[in-house]
Amino acid sequence: MAASVGRICKTALLKSPHVPTIKQVCSLSTSTREWTRGRKAFLGTIGMLAGGTGALLFALDRSVRASDLELHPPEHVWSHTGLFSSLDHASVRRGYEVYKQVCAACHSMRFIAYRNLVGVSHTEEEAKAEAEEQMITDGPDDQGNMYKRPGKLSDYFPSPYPNEEAARAANNGAYPPDLSYIVSARHGGEDYIFALLTGYCDAPAGVVLREGQYFNPYFPGGAISMAQALYNEAMEYSDGTPATASQLAKDVSTFLKWTAEPEHDDRKKMLIKSIGIFTFLIVLTYYVKRVKFAPLKTRKIEYRPKEK
Ligand code: HEC
């Protein structure tokens, strides 16, 4: 206490020969309370307990996940991995073809509309043509009946099944999840999707799979109800890219990254803009601060008690 009072008041003491009431001058700035030993010990114990519990939970979590039959997806360097890298839009377009020709047989994509493709992977005419290929249920008409019509840009991707029960019935009881946001919904994101699609292998000895299940070491638990969907030359790309299984998986993963995060490119563009704007603002703020504070900092304060 005494030391800090001395330090804080040194200037005042030096500058003024009359220091009638040190306490009065300094009482404003010495509000820090000293911690008792008991309080310190109590807080220390709480801190150690919290740290210990955290470490224990982490270890437990690891031990529950660790299994010699389950793999973490390897991290790949995607063309959009960098801080300033946009999505590869040719790949998004090919990925759409893969989704449409393979995955759409079982998986819905309810949150993406044909208009979303415009300017991303397709021109407006191409997106219109894609939509018109689909027959969409609309209605009711003036007779009260639902009817089918060719799709429009404003239509969302049609679902392969009318409801979840129908989807389960067709897939041995397993529900193929909607793929719109799957990249954000799974740990590992597009790395996981890629690993899952290319990771099918024979079940190791001792693993019993029920009917309609397949072994995939990247799927939690290993037994997945989705058969391997991608094979070499499973389809053809319209741009002539050789359709190997890994190429198909990479493109559909990039496409799913886009559907999960359509704002991806704008977000990174915004980063570039904000770096520019904030650099300017920080320099300006620093300059203004120096200008405004210069007279304050060089000012000399004298304390002159009133003459009695
Ligand atoms: C024959 C139908 C069928 C096709 C075709 C199909 N899937 Fe699946 N998919 C399923 C089923 C069924 C499940 C649920 C599996 C489970 O829960 O065990 C599933 C699950 C998934 C999952 C979720 C896995 C998880 O972690 O929960 C992803 C991702 C996936 N599929 C992606 C795809 C992609 C991408 C394609 C196209 C290349 C595709 N699927 C093609 C039937 C299919």
XYZ file of C-alpha atoms in Angstrom, residues 103-293:
191
model
C -26.762 -38.872 -54.880
C -30.150 -37.370 -55.810
C -31.529 -40.911 -56.171
C -31.570 -41.161 -52.369
C -30.691 -37.775 -50.861
C -32.834 -34.646 -50.883
C -31.427 -31.122 -50.995
C -34.364 -29.103 -49.815
C -32.668 -25.783 -49.199
C -31.098 -25.208 -52.601
C -33.171 -23.759 -55.440
C -32.277 -23.729 -59.126
C -31.934 -19.961 -59.001
C -29.051 -20.429 -56.533
C -27.004 -22.038 -59.312
C -27.151 -18.886 -61.444
C -23.816 -17.127 -61.472
C -22.209 -19.841 -59.365
C -22.000 -22.892 -61.587
C -24.505 -22.216 -64.360
C -25.729 -19.350 -66.491
C -29.373 -18.357 -66.159
C -30.361 -20.262 -69.313
C -28.543 -23.394 -68.171
C -30.132 -23.248 -64.730
C -33.580 -22.815 -66.344
C -32.914 -25.862 -68.510
C -31.836 -27.852 -65.427
C -35.049 -26.864 -63.620
C -37.251 -27.709 -66.618
C -35.907 -31.260 -66.673
C -37.655 -31.917 -63.362
C -41.400 -32.388 -62.977
C -42.508 -30.513 -59.880
C -45.758 -31.137 -58.029
C -47.751 -27.921 -57.785
C -51.267 -26.969 -56.992
C -53.952 -27.299 -56.022
C -55.542 -26.131 -59.273
C -59.101 -24.770 -59.450
C -60.482 -28.330 -59.270
C -58.539 -28.911 -56.038
C -56.108 -31.353 -57.619
C -52.313 -31.324 -57.426
C -50.633 -31.386 -60.802
C -47.149 -31.746 -62.262
C -45.398 -29.015 -64.206
C -41.830 -28.488 -65.422
C -39.593 -26.812 -62.852
C -38.833 -23.090 -62.723
C -35.816 -21.202 -61.413
C -37.642 -20.511 -58.148
C -38.219 -24.217 -57.416
C -36.160 -26.033 -54.837
C -34.433 -29.302 -55.743
C -37.080 -32.043 -55.700
C -36.806 -34.747 -53.028
C -36.520 -38.386 -54.108
C -39.015 -39.522 -51.455
C -42.316 -37.934 -50.407
C -41.464 -38.214 -46.671
C -38.995 -39.666 -44.174
C -40.959 -42.895 -43.719
C -40.828 -43.616 -47.447
C -37.088 -42.880 -47.445
C -36.494 -45.281 -44.567
C -38.651 -47.962 -46.118
C -36.580 -47.817 -49.291
C -33.227 -47.908 -47.456
C -33.501 -50.725 -44.956
C -34.716 -48.410 -42.212
C -31.840 -45.900 -42.562
C -32.665 -42.310 -43.423
C -30.455 -40.680 -46.081
C -29.981 -37.201 -44.573
C -30.701 -34.035 -46.523
C -27.392 -32.974 -48.063
C -27.895 -29.173 -48.172
C -25.927 -28.482 -45.002
C -24.171 -31.812 -44.509
C -20.663 -30.310 -44.754
C -21.396 -28.026 -41.801
C -23.235 -30.782 -39.957
C -20.374 -33.289 -39.858
C -17.117 -33.081 -37.976
C -14.350 -32.766 -40.565
C -16.567 -31.077 -43.185
C -15.630 -31.742 -46.781
C -12.630 -33.853 -45.698
C -15.087 -36.206 -43.997
C -17.398 -36.395 -47.024
C -14.475 -37.157 -49.314
C -13.079 -39.785 -46.953
C -16.519 -41.345 -46.489
C -17.195 -41.605 -50.211
C -13.794 -43.083 -51.054
C -13.232 -45.072 -47.841
C -15.336 -48.203 -48.380
C -13.447 -51.440 -47.755
C -14.039 -55.026 -46.680
C -15.075 -55.394 -43.080
C -12.186 -56.612 -40.935
C -12.433 -60.036 -39.330
C -14.759 -60.101 -36.349
C -16.997 -57.237 -37.475
C -20.538 -58.429 -38.034
C -22.636 -56.344 -40.413
C -26.382 -56.668 -40.588
C -28.146 -57.010 -43.890
C -27.957 -53.805 -45.938
C -24.921 -52.526 -44.035
C -21.477 -51.846 -45.410
C -18.174 -51.217 -43.707
C -16.670 -47.755 -43.809
C -13.943 -46.888 -41.279
C -14.728 -43.150 -41.486
C -18.376 -43.590 -40.494
C -18.802 -43.497 -36.704
C -19.315 -47.112 -35.679
C -18.101 -48.417 -39.032
C -21.395 -49.927 -40.238
C -23.133 -47.612 -42.698
C -26.393 -48.269 -44.500
C -25.285 -46.483 -47.671
C -23.629 -48.647 -50.285
C -20.531 -47.331 -52.046
C -21.954 -44.821 -54.509
C -18.935 -43.725 -56.523
C -16.858 -45.906 -58.814
C -14.430 -45.107 -61.608
C -16.437 -44.145 -64.699
C -19.710 -44.320 -62.740
C -20.843 -41.416 -64.929
C -19.498 -38.985 -67.485
C -18.719 -35.323 -66.971
C -20.063 -32.877 -69.526
C -16.700 -31.078 -69.590
C -14.800 -34.282 -70.373
C -12.865 -34.514 -67.094
C -11.873 -38.162 -66.496
C -14.449 -39.428 -64.001
C -12.371 -41.418 -61.550
C -13.957 -42.265 -58.205
C -11.722 -39.806 -56.366
C -12.460 -37.047 -58.902
C -16.208 -37.614 -58.456
C -15.831 -37.572 -54.677
C -13.719 -34.417 -54.711
C -16.148 -32.567 -56.974
C -19.260 -33.563 -55.051
C -17.538 -32.586 -51.785
C -16.722 -29.154 -53.225
C -20.342 -28.830 -54.408
C -21.607 -29.762 -50.936
C -19.226 -27.233 -49.407
C -20.867 -24.602 -51.587
C -24.417 -25.675 -50.690
C -23.559 -25.599 -46.987
C -21.821 -22.247 -47.229
C -23.082 -20.359 -50.296
C -21.613 -17.165 -48.816
C -18.106 -18.676 -48.791
C -16.635 -16.542 -51.572
C -18.350 -13.337 -50.426
C -17.100 -13.935 -46.912
C -13.507 -14.118 -48.102
C -13.949 -11.084 -50.355
C -15.287 -9.233 -47.326
C -12.137 -10.202 -45.424
C -9.948 -8.617 -48.095
C -12.074 -5.457 -48.009
C -12.078 -5.235 -44.241
C -8.307 -5.702 -44.044
C -7.979 -2.712 -46.376
C -10.503 -0.559 -44.524
C -9.255 -1.429 -41.052
C -5.601 -0.817 -41.970
C -6.578 2.679 -43.057
C -8.709 3.248 -39.957
C -6.042 1.980 -37.544
C -3.382 4.257 -39.032
C -5.809 7.183 -38.939
C -6.828 6.452 -35.339
C -3.208 6.215 -34.257
C -2.394 9.517 -35.926
C -5.407 11.293 -34.423
C -4.632 9.858 -31.008
C -1.075 11.198 -31.158
C -2.285 14.599 -32.305
C -5.002 14.888 -29.664
C -2.933 13.483 -26.836
